[in-house]
Short mmCIF file of C-alpha atoms in Angstrom, two decimals:
data_model
loop_
_atom_site.label_atom_id
_atom_site.label_comp_id
_atom_site.label_asym_id
_atom_site.label_seq_id
_atom_site.Cartn_x
_atom_site.Cartn_y
_atom_site.Cartn_z
CA UNK A 128 182.60 24.36 180.88
CA UNK A 129 182.79 21.12 178.66
CA UNK A 130 186.03 20.17 180.44
CA UNK A 131 184.02 19.96 183.69
CA UNK A 132 181.25 18.35 182.25
CA UNK A 133 183.45 15.60 180.78
CA UNK A 134 185.26 15.06 183.91
CA UNK A 135 181.93 14.70 186.05
CA UNK A 136 180.66 12.23 183.48
CA UNK A 137 183.74 10.03 183.36
CA UNK A 138 184.85 10.54 187.08
CA UNK A 139 188.54 10.48 185.87
CA UNK A 140 190.95 13.48 186.25
CA UNK A 141 192.23 14.54 182.83
CA UNK A 142 196.15 14.67 182.23
CA UNK A 143 197.87 18.00 183.59
CA UNK A 144 199.26 18.54 180.00
CA UNK A 145 195.68 18.44 178.36
CA UNK A 146 194.93 21.91 176.83
CA UNK A 147 192.04 23.71 178.38
CA UNK A 148 189.01 23.80 176.63
CA UNK A 149 187.43 27.34 175.67
CA UNK A 150 184.58 28.82 177.68
CA UNK A 151 181.83 28.53 175.23
CA UNK A 152 179.59 31.00 177.11
CA UNK A 153 182.38 33.57 177.01
CA UNK A 154 183.07 32.87 173.43
CA UNK A 155 179.47 33.34 172.42
CA UNK A 156 179.23 36.60 174.34
CA UNK A 157 182.54 37.87 172.49
CA UNK A 158 180.83 36.67 169.13
CA UNK A 159 177.64 38.86 169.91
CA UNK A 160 179.69 41.87 171.13
CA UNK A 161 182.11 41.72 167.96
CA UNK A 162 178.99 41.24 165.53
CA UNK A 163 177.31 44.50 167.26
CA UNK A 164 180.69 46.50 166.95
CA UNK A 165 181.06 45.33 163.38
CA UNK A 166 178.19 47.11 161.89
CA UNK A 167 178.13 50.12 164.11
CA UNK A 168 180.29 52.31 162.01
CA UNK A 169 178.28 51.31 159.03
CA UNK A 170 175.00 52.34 160.42
CA UNK A 171 175.55 55.52 162.62
CA UNK A 172 171.73 56.57 162.51
CA UNK A 173 171.08 53.39 164.58
CA UNK A 174 173.79 54.22 167.25
CA UNK A 175 171.27 54.87 169.94
CA UNK A 176 169.47 51.52 169.39
CA UNK A 177 172.88 49.31 169.34
CA UNK A 178 173.55 49.73 173.17
CA UNK A 179 169.70 50.01 174.26
CA UNK A 180 169.59 46.19 175.36
CA UNK A 181 171.86 43.84 177.21
CA UNK A 182 172.77 40.78 175.42
CA UNK A 183 172.09 37.59 177.49
CA UNK A 184 173.11 34.17 176.63
CA UNK A 185 171.48 30.92 177.70
CA UNK A 186 168.79 28.42 176.52
CA UNK A 187 165.83 30.43 177.09
CA UNK A 188 165.44 30.34 173.25
CA UNK A 189 166.69 27.88 170.57
CA UNK A 190 168.20 30.84 168.63
CA UNK A 191 167.80 34.46 169.00
CA UNK A 192 164.95 36.61 170.46
CA UNK A 193 163.92 39.91 172.00
CA UNK A 194 161.44 41.65 173.82
CA UNK A 195 162.51 45.29 173.35
CA UNK A 196 164.40 45.31 176.77
CA UNK A 197 166.82 42.22 176.23
CA UNK A 198 168.38 40.43 173.36
CA UNK A 199 168.55 36.69 174.15
CA UNK A 200 170.68 34.22 172.20
CA UNK A 201 171.47 30.58 172.52
CA UNK A 202 175.19 30.03 172.97
CA UNK A 203 175.56 26.78 171.16
CA UNK A 204 173.33 27.67 168.34
CA UNK A 205 175.24 31.00 167.81
CA UNK A 206 178.64 29.08 167.65
CA UNK A 207 177.38 26.46 165.34
CA UNK A 208 175.90 29.23 162.99
CA UNK A 209 179.09 31.32 163.13
CA UNK A 210 181.03 28.30 162.17
CA UNK A 211 179.10 28.03 158.81
CA UNK A 212 178.66 31.96 158.33
CA UNK A 213 181.01 34.15 160.15
CA UNK A 214 178.54 37.15 159.64
CA UNK A 215 175.72 35.37 161.32
CA UNK A 216 176.03 37.20 164.83
CA UNK A 217 176.05 40.58 163.29
CA UNK A 218 173.13 39.77 160.79
CA UNK A 219 171.00 38.39 163.57
CA UNK A 220 171.61 41.42 165.89
CA UNK A 221 170.73 43.74 163.36
CA UNK A 222 167.57 41.60 162.44
CA UNK A 223 166.33 42.07 166.03
CA UNK A 224 167.25 45.68 166.17
CA UNK A 225 165.34 46.61 163.07
CA UNK A 226 162.35 44.62 164.56
CA UNK A 227 162.27 47.12 167.44
CA UNK A 228 163.04 50.06 165.29
CA UNK A 229 160.00 49.24 163.06
CA UNK A 230 157.91 48.69 166.22
CA UNK A 231 157.01 44.92 165.19
CA UNK A 232 156.86 43.57 168.74
CA UNK A 233 154.64 46.15 170.15
CA UNK A 234 152.02 46.19 167.16
CA UNK A 235 150.25 42.97 168.16
CA UNK A 236 146.64 43.78 168.83
CA UNK A 237 143.05 43.05 167.51
CA UNK A 238 144.22 43.94 163.92
CA UNK A 239 146.79 41.17 163.93
CA UNK A 240 144.24 38.19 163.94
CA UNK A 241 146.82 35.82 162.48
CA UNK A 242 150.17 35.86 164.41
CA UNK A 243 151.82 33.43 161.92
CA UNK A 244 151.07 36.02 159.05
CA UNK A 245 152.28 38.74 161.28
CA UNK A 246 155.69 37.10 162.25
CA UNK A 247 156.20 36.20 158.48
CA UNK A 248 155.41 39.79 157.11
CA UNK A 249 157.66 41.10 160.00
CA UNK A 250 160.52 38.92 159.03
CA UNK A 251 160.41 39.58 155.24
CA UNK A 252 160.23 43.40 155.91
CA UNK A 253 163.46 43.21 158.01
CA UNK A 254 165.28 41.00 155.78
CA UNK A 255 164.55 43.09 152.87
CA UNK A 256 165.85 46.10 154.58
CA UNK A 257 169.21 44.19 155.39
CA UNK A 258 169.54 43.04 152.02
CA UNK A 259 169.25 46.25 150.44
CA UNK A 260 171.72 47.88 152.79
CA UNK A 261 174.37 45.83 150.96
CA UNK A 262 176.70 45.72 153.84
CA UNK A 263 179.56 43.22 153.59
CA UNK A 264 179.46 42.78 157.38
CA UNK A 265 175.86 41.30 157.52
CA UNK A 266 175.89 39.52 154.18
CA UNK A 267 175.12 35.57 154.39
CA UNK A 268 175.50 32.79 151.89
CA UNK A 269 171.79 32.60 151.43
CA UNK A 270 171.42 36.21 150.06
CA UNK A 271 171.38 35.19 146.49
CA UNK A 272 168.38 33.02 146.97
CA UNK A 273 166.76 35.68 149.22
CA UNK A 274 167.29 38.21 146.46
CA UNK A 275 165.52 36.19 143.99
CA UNK A 276 162.78 35.48 146.18
CA UNK A 277 162.17 39.09 147.19
CA UNK A 278 162.58 40.34 143.64
CA UNK A 279 159.59 38.36 142.63
CA UNK A 280 157.59 39.05 145.94
CA UNK A 281 158.26 42.86 145.40
CA UNK A 282 156.38 42.58 142.17
CA UNK A 283 153.24 42.01 144.22
CA UNK A 284 153.73 43.95 147.35
CA UNK A 285 155.46 47.23 147.21
CA UNK A 286 157.05 48.71 149.32
CA UNK A 287 157.89 45.64 151.42
CA UNK A 288 156.69 46.83 154.88
CA UNK A 289 155.27 44.66 157.59
CA UNK A 290 151.53 45.69 157.39
CA UNK A 291 151.51 45.83 153.64
CA UNK A 292 152.84 42.14 153.49
CA UNK A 293 150.31 41.21 156.41
CA UNK A 294 147.33 42.53 154.52
CA UNK A 295 148.50 40.75 151.26
CA UNK A 296 148.74 37.62 153.26
CA UNK A 297 145.21 38.20 154.63
CA UNK A 298 143.82 38.61 151.13
CA UNK A 299 145.62 35.77 149.56
CA UNK A 300 145.74 33.04 152.21
CA UNK A 301 146.14 30.60 149.59
CA UNK A 302 149.64 31.88 148.77
CA UNK A 303 151.04 31.50 152.19
CA UNK A 304 152.21 27.86 151.74
CA UNK A 305 154.51 29.26 148.66
CA UNK A 306 155.84 32.01 151.10
CA UNK A 307 156.33 29.58 153.82
CA UNK A 308 158.39 27.27 152.00
CA UNK A 309 161.01 30.01 151.98
CA UNK A 310 160.99 30.63 155.77
CA UNK A 311 164.60 29.22 156.10
CA UNK A 312 165.66 32.39 153.92
CA UNK A 313 164.32 35.15 156.29
CA UNK A 314 163.45 33.62 159.72
CA UNK A 315 166.23 34.49 162.14
CA UNK A 316 164.74 34.98 165.69
CA UNK A 317 162.13 33.59 168.02
CA UNK A 318 159.12 35.99 168.32
CA UNK A 319 157.63 34.35 171.42
CA UNK A 320 158.97 37.16 173.47
CA UNK A 321 156.89 40.01 171.58
CA UNK A 322 153.82 39.47 173.78
CA UNK A 323 152.70 37.25 176.48
CA UNK A 324 149.29 36.76 174.61
CA UNK A 325 150.70 34.31 172.07
CA UNK A 326 149.18 30.88 172.20
CA UNK A 327 152.47 29.06 172.96
CA UNK A 328 152.83 31.33 176.07
CA UNK A 329 149.50 31.04 177.75
CA UNK A 330 149.65 29.06 180.89
CA UNK A 331 153.38 29.26 181.21
CA UNK A 332 154.69 32.57 182.53
CA UNK A 333 158.51 33.01 182.43
CA UNK A 334 159.90 31.40 185.77
CA UNK A 335 160.71 34.12 188.10
CA UNK A 336 163.23 31.87 189.90
CA UNK A 337 165.05 31.27 186.70
CA UNK A 338 167.97 33.45 185.75
CA UNK A 339 170.55 33.53 182.83
CA UNK A 340 173.81 35.26 183.44
CA UNK A 341 172.13 37.16 186.47
CA UNK A 342 169.50 38.88 184.48
CA UNK A 343 165.83 38.33 185.77
CA UNK A 344 163.67 37.00 183.09
CA UNK A 345 160.57 38.95 183.99
CA UNK A 346 162.45 42.17 183.56
CA UNK A 347 161.34 45.08 185.97
CA UNK A 348 158.50 42.83 187.60
CA UNK A 349 159.36 41.57 191.18
CA UNK A 350 159.11 37.97 191.58
CA UNK A 351 156.84 38.23 194.72
CA UNK A 352 154.45 40.37 192.84
CA UNK A 353 154.10 37.95 189.89
CA UNK A 354 153.75 34.99 192.25
CA UNK A 355 151.00 36.61 194.59
CA UNK A 356 149.07 38.48 192.40
CA UNK A 357 148.54 37.24 188.74
CA UNK A 358 146.49 40.35 187.86
CA UNK A 359 149.00 42.68 189.08
CA UNK A 360 151.59 40.87 187.14
CA UNK A 361 149.56 41.16 183.98
CA UNK A 362 149.03 44.90 184.71
CA UNK A 363 152.79 45.34 185.29
CA UNK A 364 153.35 43.50 181.99
CA UNK A 365 151.23 45.65 180.14
CA UNK A 366 152.88 48.80 181.64
CA UNK A 367 156.32 47.39 180.58
CA UNK A 368 154.90 46.71 177.05
CA UNK A 369 153.79 50.41 176.83
CA UNK A 370 156.96 51.71 178.00
CA UNK A 371 158.93 49.66 175.57
CA UNK A 372 156.71 50.89 172.75
CA UNK A 373 157.10 54.39 173.76
CA UNK A 374 161.13 54.15 174.24
CA UNK A 375 161.40 52.52 171.00
CA UNK A 376 159.19 55.00 169.22
CA UNK A 377 161.28 57.72 170.40
CA UNK A 378 164.46 55.79 169.14
CA UNK A 379 162.76 55.43 165.80
CA UNK A 380 161.89 59.02 165.76
CA UNK A 381 165.68 60.07 166.37
CA UNK A 382 166.78 57.31 163.84
CA UNK A 383 164.37 58.77 160.97
CA UNK A 384 165.97 62.19 161.64
CA UNK A 385 169.56 61.15 161.57
CA UNK A 386 168.78 58.82 158.52
CA UNK A 387 167.64 61.92 156.41
CA UNK A 388 171.13 62.81 155.82
CA UNK A 389 171.73 59.41 154.28
CA UNK A 390 168.73 59.26 151.96
CA UNK A 391 168.90 62.28 149.90
CA UNK A 392 169.13 59.87 146.96
CA UNK A 393 166.01 58.03 146.32
CA UNK A 394 168.02 54.96 145.32
CA UNK A 395 170.19 55.01 148.50
CA UNK A 396 170.90 51.69 150.10
CA UNK A 397 169.12 53.01 153.12
CA UNK A 398 165.77 53.67 151.34
CA UNK A 399 164.19 50.41 152.44
CA UNK A 400 164.98 51.39 156.27
CA UNK A 401 163.72 54.86 155.74
CA UNK A 402 160.46 53.51 154.21
CA UNK A 403 159.92 50.85 157.13
CA UNK A 404 160.46 53.55 159.85
CA UNK A 405 157.93 55.83 158.13
CA UNK A 406 155.53 53.12 157.93
CA UNK A 407 155.84 52.24 161.59
CA UNK A 408 155.02 55.90 162.46
CA UNK A 409 151.69 55.85 160.21
CA UNK A 410 150.45 52.20 159.82
CA UNK A 411 148.39 52.34 163.09
CA UNK A 412 146.13 54.97 161.66
CA UNK A 413 143.38 56.22 164.10
CA UNK A 414 140.88 58.34 162.33
CA UNK A 415 139.81 60.14 165.32
CA UNK A 416 143.33 60.93 166.52
CA UNK A 417 144.05 62.25 163.07
CA UNK A 418 141.50 64.89 163.17
CA UNK A 419 143.20 66.42 166.40
CA UNK A 420 145.57 68.25 163.59
CA UNK A 421 142.67 70.23 162.31
CA UNK A 422 141.06 71.68 165.61
CA UNK A 423 140.74 75.40 166.44
CA UNK A 424 140.21 77.07 169.55
CA UNK A 425 136.65 78.51 170.02
CA UNK A 426 133.83 79.06 172.53
CA UNK A 427 130.72 76.87 172.88
CA UNK A 428 127.77 76.91 175.26
CA UNK A 429 128.57 74.73 178.16
CA UNK A 430 128.96 75.15 181.77
CA UNK A 431 132.55 75.57 182.52
CA UNK A 432 132.96 73.85 185.88
CA UNK A 433 136.54 74.66 186.39
CA UNK A 434 135.61 78.25 186.86
CA UNK A 435 132.88 77.52 189.30
CA UNK A 436 133.75 78.76 192.79
CA UNK A 437 131.82 76.94 195.56
CA UNK A 438 132.91 79.54 198.33
CA UNK A 439 131.51 82.39 196.79
CA UNK A 440 128.47 80.54 195.53
CA UNK A 441 127.52 79.02 199.14
CA UNK A 442 128.52 82.41 200.85
CA UNK A 443 125.81 84.06 198.89
CA UNK A 444 123.15 81.25 199.55
CA UNK A 445 123.80 81.44 203.41
CA UNK A 446 123.72 85.23 203.81
CA UNK A 447 121.30 86.37 201.03
CA UNK A 448 118.83 83.56 200.72
CA UNK A 449 118.55 82.00 197.38
CA UNK A 450 120.87 84.48 195.67
CA UNK A 451 124.34 82.92 195.00
CA UNK A 452 126.87 85.26 194.36
CA UNK A 453 128.44 83.88 191.23
CA UNK A 454 127.05 81.51 188.67
CA UNK A 455 129.19 79.42 186.75
CA UNK A 456 130.15 80.50 183.16
CA UNK A 457 127.80 79.27 180.58
CA UNK A 458 130.39 78.85 177.90
CA UNK A 459 134.12 77.49 177.48
CA UNK A 460 136.82 77.56 175.19
CA UNK A 461 137.78 74.30 173.68
CA UNK A 462 139.71 72.92 170.65
CA UNK A 463 137.43 71.32 168.05
CA UNK A 464 136.64 71.47 164.52
CA UNK A 465 134.16 73.61 162.77
CA UNK A 466 134.87 74.39 159.18
CA UNK A 467 136.37 71.40 157.35
CA UNK A 468 136.51 69.76 153.99
CA UNK A 469 136.53 66.04 153.21
CA UNK A 470 137.09 65.08 149.52
CA UNK A 471 136.47 61.52 148.37
CA UNK A 472 137.94 60.19 145.37
CA UNK A 473 135.06 57.98 143.71
CA UNK A 474 136.88 56.97 140.68
CA UNK A 475 138.80 53.46 140.08
CA UNK A 476 139.53 51.53 143.08
CA UNK A 477 138.01 53.82 145.53
CA UNK A 478 134.37 52.76 145.03
CA UNK A 479 132.13 50.17 146.72
CA UNK A 480 132.37 48.98 150.23
CA UNK A 481 135.59 50.92 151.29
CA UNK A 482 134.07 54.28 150.66
CA UNK A 483 130.70 53.06 152.03
CA UNK A 484 132.27 52.02 155.18
CA UNK A 485 134.32 55.35 155.42
CA UNK A 486 131.21 57.25 155.02
CA UNK A 487 129.48 55.20 157.77
CA UNK A 488 132.57 56.07 159.98
CA UNK A 489 132.62 59.74 158.92
CA UNK A 490 128.94 59.91 160.02
CA UNK A 491 129.64 58.57 163.52
CA UNK A 492 132.62 60.85 164.08
CA UNK A 493 130.77 63.88 162.94
CA UNK A 494 128.14 63.00 165.68
CA UNK A 495 130.48 62.79 168.22
CA UNK A 496 131.04 65.87 170.55
CA UNK A 497 134.65 65.14 171.13
CA UNK A 498 135.79 66.44 167.84
CA UNK A 499 133.54 69.00 166.30
CA UNK A 500 131.70 71.72 167.70
CA UNK A 501 127.87 71.74 167.86
CA UNK A 502 127.54 74.27 165.04
CA UNK A 503 129.72 72.80 162.19
CA UNK A 504 130.28 73.51 158.41
CA UNK A 505 131.54 70.32 156.80
CA UNK A 506 131.71 69.98 152.97
CA UNK A 507 131.84 66.27 151.85
CA UNK A 508 132.87 66.50 148.05
CA UNK A 509 132.76 63.52 145.83
CA UNK A 510 134.94 63.96 142.80
CA UNK A 511 136.70 61.95 140.03
CA UNK A 512 138.31 64.22 137.30
CA UNK A 513 135.72 66.89 138.27
CA UNK A 514 133.57 67.67 141.39
CA UNK A 515 130.41 65.60 141.07
CA UNK A 516 128.72 66.51 144.35
CA UNK A 517 129.17 68.68 147.35
CA UNK A 518 127.23 67.73 150.40
CA UNK A 519 127.09 70.39 153.22
CA UNK A 520 126.71 69.12 156.78
CA UNK A 521 125.77 71.71 159.43
CA UNK A 522 124.29 71.21 162.92
CA UNK A 523 120.85 70.11 161.50
CA UNK A 524 122.15 68.01 158.52
CA UNK A 525 123.39 64.84 160.21
CA UNK A 526 122.05 62.30 157.75
CA UNK A 527 142.64 58.16 137.27
CA UNK A 528 141.77 61.28 139.23
CA UNK A 529 142.77 64.85 139.14
CA UNK A 530 142.97 66.15 142.67
CA UNK A 531 143.18 69.71 141.24
CA UNK A 532 139.56 70.43 140.65
CA UNK A 533 138.74 69.84 144.42
CA UNK A 534 141.25 72.39 145.45
CA UNK A 535 140.01 74.88 142.98
CA UNK A 536 136.47 74.41 144.11
CA UNK A 537 137.31 74.89 147.85
CA UNK A 538 139.34 77.87 146.91
CA UNK A 539 136.11 79.46 145.32
CA UNK A 540 134.30 78.39 148.59
CA UNK A 541 136.85 80.13 150.65
CA UNK A 542 136.73 83.28 148.39
CA UNK A 543 132.87 83.31 148.70
CA UNK A 544 133.34 83.12 152.55
CA UNK A 545 131.40 79.91 152.78
CA UNK A 546 133.97 79.07 155.59
CA UNK A 547 134.58 81.22 158.87
CA UNK A 548 138.08 79.58 159.50
CA UNK A 549 138.79 76.81 157.37
CA UNK A 550 141.79 74.64 158.93
CA UNK A 551 141.88 71.37 156.91
CA UNK A 552 141.07 69.30 153.98
CA UNK A 553 141.25 65.42 154.08
CA UNK A 554 141.40 63.90 150.72
CA UNK A 555 140.46 60.09 150.60
CA UNK A 556 141.86 58.42 147.64
CA UNK A 557 143.75 55.43 146.35
CA UNK A 558 146.67 57.91 145.49
CA UNK A 559 146.74 57.71 141.66
CA UNK A 560 146.21 61.20 140.20
CA UNK A 561 147.59 64.63 139.57
CA UNK A 562 148.28 66.73 142.57
CA UNK A 563 148.12 70.49 142.76
CA UNK A 564 151.63 72.16 142.29
CA UNK A 565 151.04 74.94 144.84
CA UNK A 566 149.98 74.48 148.44
CA UNK A 567 146.58 75.75 149.50
CA UNK A 568 146.20 78.22 152.33
CA UNK A 569 144.55 75.39 154.59
CA UNK A 570 146.33 72.13 155.89
CA UNK A 571 145.77 69.32 153.53
CA UNK A 572 146.12 65.40 154.26
CA UNK A 573 145.78 62.72 151.68
CA UNK A 574 144.66 59.42 153.14
CA UNK A 575 145.29 56.43 150.85
CA UNK A 576 142.49 53.90 151.15
CA UNK A 577 143.10 50.16 151.34
CA UNK A 578 143.67 50.12 147.53
CA UNK A 579 146.30 52.74 147.56
CA UNK A 580 149.01 50.28 149.01
CA UNK A 581 151.17 50.67 145.99
CA UNK A 582 151.18 54.32 145.72
CA UNK A 583 154.46 56.09 145.02
CA UNK A 584 154.41 58.62 147.93
CA UNK A 585 157.30 60.55 146.34
CA UNK A 586 154.85 62.17 144.08
CA UNK A 587 152.78 63.59 146.88
CA UNK A 588 153.55 67.37 147.35
CA UNK A 589 156.00 67.99 150.50
CA UNK A 590 153.27 70.24 151.88
CA UNK A 591 150.68 67.55 152.32
CA UNK A 592 150.32 64.98 155.27
CA UNK A 593 150.01 61.50 154.26
CA UNK A 594 148.50 58.38 155.99
CA UNK A 595 147.25 54.89 154.95
CA UNK A 596 143.85 53.78 156.13
CA UNK A 597 142.89 50.18 155.85
CA UNK A 598 139.43 48.89 156.06
CA UNK A 599 140.31 46.94 159.30
CA UNK A 600 141.34 50.38 160.99
CA UNK A 601 137.48 51.51 160.39
CA UNK A 602 136.38 48.06 161.63
CA UNK A 603 138.60 48.40 164.70
CA UNK A 604 137.28 51.83 165.50
CA UNK A 605 133.50 50.94 165.02
CA UNK A 606 134.01 48.21 167.59
CA UNK A 607 135.22 50.38 170.28
#
């Protein structure tokens, strides 16, 4: 390529004995393929992800980038960086793969109000994972400086997952300049491909007529559709984003399953990857969806329109006057919640606005007919080292912690038959406390409130479900 360019610019034919210059495009492609293959044997639990996306060279990006369907790289940039550090292709490839495994490109919504914070948080989380893998094939010359930076930063945020870093940045915006000064240590790829809603992409859709190595830049959207109907193009891109999110979520689930064989030791090099994959599964917490786990099948008074047969009904009216042969059923079976316990840790950091906001959200959900039966038996227990208050909600009621007393108290309620069929207990806490050693007879979930970012979940019993709930999660649902 350089040979033809040189010839065209000078209008002179080169001597026949001049050695042919290498094809830089082909060289860059081989470097990327070799970088991918070099780490494949070291990370078998990510094998499904390594060949999920084609790698396309060109000038669409100044460095690297991915949207979850394609990996883009700049040929010249790749070759320059590889001259300085031979592991750079494999490092950059793994960086982008982990972004997708951790769901980073697909988590941009109303909660990610500051995209610069989100980009920074995602890059730090990924680079921390790569550093702790301790793979010689992805090590860089800058690793020593990055290790020093992350070891200091991890004293303030632990573990280093994207959402925890993002929330820390939101709470400490005055510290962002300090973090940004280290960008060159953890910034590898261009995130502009993650969503078309980014400011830098507004007003400039990807050019349908441009192709790089024969790959259509729009992906699965036909050029004629994008040109003729912008709304259809936007709807199609939303569909693509949803498909990518689903496919990478499935890959993430499989990776988590395969990874369990490699993380039996808590100090395993794969620990940071396991933590981030788990965080990707739980960080987008939806309180209403969470309650689905505790629903039971029951009957309620409500016309069951599915069982209504218009043929027999109209036949009776036609032949017997005002006497329909079959009336619709006045009850139906449905999955909802009737007996339930919510325990709130009112000690330490779980006081004030966070608990108040949660109670308001709980009240609005309890009033919703989508989750609970019309007649309910809900106990909201406030507790610290002992049970302080038990508020019972029924149909007419809408108006350093030791966790064990709550379970003992609920067990007594069960023994007194205060519940018909208790299916679950949700314990809202900052996570600092003593857990029961034996599982109860009902499902239990510990939901760590905003203050519980640094909880050590290894102390949570294996029989309990865990989730993290941030104040922004509650705000988001309130605005729906």
